[in-house]
């Protein structure tokens, strides 16, 4: 009788445990960028996909953008578990992953990085240094540009004060610019006051922020590659069931496929910039080569100065 009762009790406990594991989990997420703008587009699409396809398994509650957590604090928030998940660029958490700038030096797609093992390296570094799961990457196919309030006739930025982030800090410094670091929300007023002569920003998104009203020129060609990353607190990730993690990874694969749309989106954005009165400064072939080689060399030199062995490991799988 005692044995039978023990078996029944164990069976009930197992059923209860399985039920608990199967319970739907809701992750609290935040974005470093304003909701409804270019660099939350993929994250919001991913969230909608998960909430539709993950009913009864996993859901995502996006609690806000910079009004909820300042952009440069988002990395700390997801690392510490203040939020479960974040949409953020590596440029906003260099204090946590100092070699994170390497992501924008990539010359291949996230799909190729998953195939050649580079994704696993990026994931490993984020887990070890930041306590997060590197879940997905958006931004492939979106390059950066220098936008200005006054013209230049070559790759010499001497005498110009440029708003920067870690993404292009080494490049702009090598080209002679005076550098100022501000949050995106402060750029418009800095342009308006004449405190800066320009800024680095991707091919998409300046109209979202109204910066086109204070911008007169865009310098071509573009350089680097945008990275907007979906990160999950590692303790939260490890606490999810296999089914919940699989659903999030399925959504990650789905949303990364939409990076292919960025080529056409760039064309549309350039047309909108022209309509807004932004003129294009196209560097000559020789100047363009210096522009791009400075970007490449300064970027890699910066990463190598932080961790040469890791830089070599990255270079082997990010450069074609």
XYZ file of C-alpha atoms in Angstrom:
320
model
C 0.000 0.000 0.000
C 2.863 2.347 0.900
C 4.620 1.609 -2.405
C 1.399 2.234 -4.379
C 0.822 5.568 -2.621
C 4.405 6.591 -3.313
C 4.040 5.802 -7.021
C 0.786 7.803 -7.229
C 2.365 10.754 -5.447
C 5.392 10.667 -7.754
C 3.141 10.521 -10.814
C 1.164 13.552 -9.652
C 4.375 15.452 -8.958
C 5.678 14.646 -12.444
C 2.459 15.791 -14.080
C 2.565 18.995 -12.079
C 6.180 19.588 -13.038
C 5.482 19.057 -16.743
C 2.513 21.403 -16.550
C 4.724 24.076 -15.021
C 7.315 23.636 -17.757
C 4.625 23.939 -20.425
C 3.190 27.172 -19.027
C 3.330 30.132 -21.366
C 6.156 32.542 -20.527
C 6.061 36.282 -21.239
C 9.376 38.066 -21.747
C 9.602 41.771 -20.941
C 11.509 43.555 -23.696
C 12.813 47.049 -24.392
C 14.245 48.762 -27.468
C 17.135 51.209 -27.611
C 15.309 52.908 -30.491
C 11.909 54.580 -30.609
C 9.107 52.160 -31.363
C 7.608 52.515 -34.831
C 10.892 53.662 -36.408
C 13.372 52.046 -38.796
C 15.519 50.253 -36.245
C 12.644 48.722 -34.353
C 10.970 47.522 -37.566
C 12.442 44.012 -37.483
C 12.147 43.673 -33.715
C 8.476 44.618 -33.761
C 7.906 42.204 -36.662
C 9.714 39.488 -34.687
C 7.625 40.247 -31.605
C 4.408 40.038 -33.592
C 5.557 36.749 -35.136
C 6.368 35.221 -31.754
C 3.144 36.433 -30.171
C 1.150 34.932 -33.040
C 3.059 31.669 -33.443
C 4.055 31.174 -29.833
C 0.638 31.277 -28.179
C 0.656 28.984 -25.177
C 4.452 28.742 -25.389
C 6.174 32.123 -25.234
C 5.108 35.755 -25.643
C 6.972 39.067 -25.724
C 5.759 42.255 -24.036
C 7.630 45.299 -25.381
C 7.446 47.818 -22.543
C 8.946 50.719 -24.478
C 11.897 52.398 -26.130
C 14.313 55.083 -24.900
C 11.608 56.561 -22.690
C 11.683 53.333 -20.690
C 15.457 52.760 -20.651
C 18.049 55.246 -22.040
C 19.812 53.824 -25.135
C 23.244 53.505 -23.538
C 21.714 51.744 -20.508
C 19.829 49.073 -22.447
C 22.813 46.718 -22.445
C 23.123 46.973 -18.671
C 19.383 46.418 -18.290
C 19.343 43.130 -20.202
C 22.626 41.968 -18.684
C 21.348 42.433 -15.128
C 17.846 41.122 -15.800
C 16.008 44.417 -15.329
C 14.464 43.389 -18.650
C 14.432 39.923 -20.197
C 15.145 40.938 -23.766
C 16.459 43.910 -25.744
C 16.678 45.329 -29.244
C 19.990 47.197 -29.287
C 23.087 47.890 -31.353
C 26.542 46.884 -30.146
C 27.496 50.579 -30.348
C 25.393 51.097 -27.218
C 27.158 48.467 -25.069
C 30.927 48.710 -25.753
C 31.545 48.753 -21.996
C 30.148 45.207 -21.828
C 31.417 43.680 -25.088
C 34.444 45.792 -26.090
C 34.949 43.859 -29.331
C 31.273 44.186 -30.307
C 32.195 46.762 -32.945
C 33.450 43.854 -35.024
C 29.864 43.032 -36.007
C 29.591 46.080 -38.264
C 32.855 45.132 -39.985
C 31.227 41.979 -41.363
C 31.402 41.476 -45.123
C 28.945 38.588 -45.119
C 25.352 38.018 -44.049
C 24.075 36.642 -40.780
C 22.991 33.500 -42.653
C 26.581 33.002 -43.845
C 27.810 33.637 -40.298
C 25.503 30.921 -39.007
C 26.842 28.549 -41.652
C 30.553 29.234 -41.110
C 30.447 29.184 -37.307
C 30.887 32.916 -36.735
C 27.470 33.224 -35.126
C 28.594 30.739 -32.463
C 31.651 32.905 -31.749
C 29.524 36.027 -31.412
C 27.080 34.171 -29.200
C 29.905 32.788 -27.043
C 31.430 36.244 -26.530
C 28.068 37.775 -25.621
C 27.335 34.978 -23.175
C 30.745 35.154 -21.513
C 31.128 38.920 -21.367
C 27.553 40.201 -21.146
C 25.441 37.367 -19.727
C 23.115 37.407 -22.744
C 22.055 35.084 -25.534
C 22.845 36.593 -28.959
C 19.560 35.565 -30.525
C 19.207 37.414 -33.824
C 20.757 40.096 -35.987
C 19.001 42.710 -38.117
C 20.522 45.331 -40.387
C 22.368 43.367 -43.072
C 22.525 45.404 -46.258
C 22.243 48.789 -44.526
C 25.467 50.786 -44.708
C 26.501 53.931 -42.851
C 27.029 57.418 -44.271
C 28.409 60.716 -43.123
C 25.714 63.421 -43.169
C 26.757 67.075 -43.124
C 25.563 70.659 -42.859
C 28.440 71.860 -45.072
C 30.126 70.314 -48.130
C 33.460 68.518 -48.357
C 35.453 67.741 -51.500
C 37.357 64.714 -50.257
C 37.907 62.336 -47.353
C 39.608 64.975 -45.161
C 37.402 65.814 -42.143
C 39.859 68.218 -40.506
C 38.091 71.169 -38.893
C 34.719 69.429 -38.737
C 32.968 68.503 -35.499
C 31.159 65.219 -36.010
C 28.737 63.420 -33.734
C 29.945 59.883 -33.384
C 29.331 56.541 -31.734
C 31.870 53.729 -31.268
C 30.847 52.417 -34.706
C 32.782 55.005 -36.695
C 34.828 56.710 -34.009
C 38.142 55.220 -35.170
C 37.422 55.983 -38.835
C 36.361 59.615 -38.350
C 39.269 60.210 -35.997
C 41.716 58.832 -38.584
C 40.227 61.243 -41.138
C 40.866 64.227 -38.846
C 37.449 65.041 -37.393
C 36.772 66.479 -33.953
C 34.439 63.989 -32.291
C 31.435 64.488 -30.024
C 29.389 61.653 -28.551
C 25.703 62.268 -27.867
C 22.540 60.205 -27.597
C 20.390 60.183 -30.768
C 17.792 62.372 -29.065
C 20.305 65.229 -28.785
C 21.474 65.298 -32.416
C 18.730 67.549 -33.817
C 19.347 70.349 -31.334
C 23.141 70.030 -31.770
C 22.727 70.483 -35.533
C 20.323 73.366 -35.027
C 22.752 75.171 -32.695
C 25.713 74.528 -34.980
C 27.434 72.570 -32.218
C 28.167 69.808 -34.729
C 28.766 69.893 -38.479
C 27.423 66.425 -39.118
C 26.952 62.899 -37.918
C 27.332 59.298 -38.910
C 24.135 57.357 -39.450
C 22.861 54.497 -41.595
C 21.304 54.867 -45.021
C 17.894 54.521 -43.395
C 16.228 56.299 -40.517
C 17.181 59.979 -40.483
C 13.698 61.043 -41.602
C 12.230 59.154 -38.639
C 14.117 61.525 -36.356
C 13.573 64.759 -38.273
C 17.300 65.176 -38.827
C 16.695 65.801 -42.527
C 15.492 69.281 -41.577
C 19.019 70.180 -40.449
C 20.974 68.078 -42.967
C 22.223 69.335 -46.345
C 24.572 66.621 -47.619
C 25.113 62.842 -47.592
C 28.556 61.479 -48.453
C 28.743 58.402 -50.699
C 29.833 55.612 -50.698
C 28.423 53.957 -47.611
C 30.673 51.985 -45.292
C 30.313 49.232 -42.685
C 27.101 47.344 -41.982
C 24.355 48.051 -39.466
C 23.929 45.714 -36.518
C 20.766 45.739 -34.442
C 20.811 42.724 -32.182
C 18.135 40.844 -30.264
C 19.581 39.851 -26.890
C 18.044 37.694 -24.152
C 19.270 37.677 -20.558
C 21.229 34.432 -20.271
C 19.684 33.351 -16.967
C 16.236 33.844 -18.486
C 17.271 31.996 -21.652
C 18.610 29.045 -19.687
C 15.413 28.939 -17.653
C 13.213 28.523 -20.730
C 12.049 25.123 -21.915
C 13.455 23.591 -25.095
C 10.159 24.351 -26.818
C 10.252 28.007 -25.802
C 13.849 28.467 -26.936
C 13.089 26.696 -30.220
C 10.163 29.008 -30.916
C 12.306 32.106 -30.332
C 15.031 30.691 -32.577
C 12.486 29.937 -35.271
C 11.326 33.545 -35.102
C 14.938 34.711 -35.267
C 15.529 32.744 -38.482
C 12.332 34.148 -39.961
C 13.125 37.781 -39.200
C 16.739 37.517 -40.388
C 15.430 36.528 -43.818
C 13.773 39.971 -44.087
C 17.243 41.570 -44.196
C 17.094 40.798 -47.922
C 14.559 43.618 -48.286
C 17.090 46.280 -47.322
C 18.530 46.813 -50.805
C 15.180 48.097 -52.071
C 14.558 50.004 -48.844
C 17.862 51.850 -49.300
C 16.810 53.003 -52.764
C 13.508 54.257 -51.391
C 15.244 56.045 -48.523
C 17.740 57.791 -50.800
C 14.841 59.069 -52.911
C 13.132 60.428 -49.802
C 16.338 62.130 -48.707
C 16.659 63.788 -52.112
C 13.055 64.948 -51.902
C 13.875 66.421 -48.492
C 16.650 68.507 -50.083
C 19.665 66.419 -49.063
C 22.334 66.556 -51.769
C 24.690 63.651 -52.461
C 28.445 64.177 -52.376
C 29.901 61.278 -54.353
C 33.614 60.840 -53.762
C 35.906 60.178 -56.701
C 37.166 56.642 -57.196
C 40.504 57.429 -55.530
C 38.889 59.285 -52.630
C 36.271 56.568 -52.233
C 39.026 53.948 -51.977
C 40.741 55.979 -49.246
C 37.374 56.455 -47.498
C 36.615 52.737 -47.482
C 40.146 51.535 -46.736
C 40.363 53.945 -43.788
C 37.048 52.637 -42.501
C 38.191 49.024 -42.826
C 41.713 49.481 -41.486
C 40.780 51.764 -38.584
C 37.904 49.503 -37.603
C 39.981 46.331 -37.480
C 42.911 48.085 -35.802
C 40.570 49.183 -33.016
C 39.295 45.650 -32.427
C 42.814 44.212 -32.586
C 43.989 46.723 -29.977
C 41.390 45.322 -27.576
C 41.846 41.586 -28.163
C 44.161 40.534 -30.993
C 43.483 36.752 -30.811
C 39.717 37.290 -30.783
C 40.017 39.808 -33.628
C 41.834 37.182 -35.690
C 39.119 34.641 -34.940
C 36.464 37.114 -36.039
C 38.353 38.236 -39.122
C 38.587 34.646 -40.335
C 34.801 34.303 -40.435
C 33.565 37.862 -41.138
C 35.788 38.903 -44.028
C 35.257 37.389 -47.463
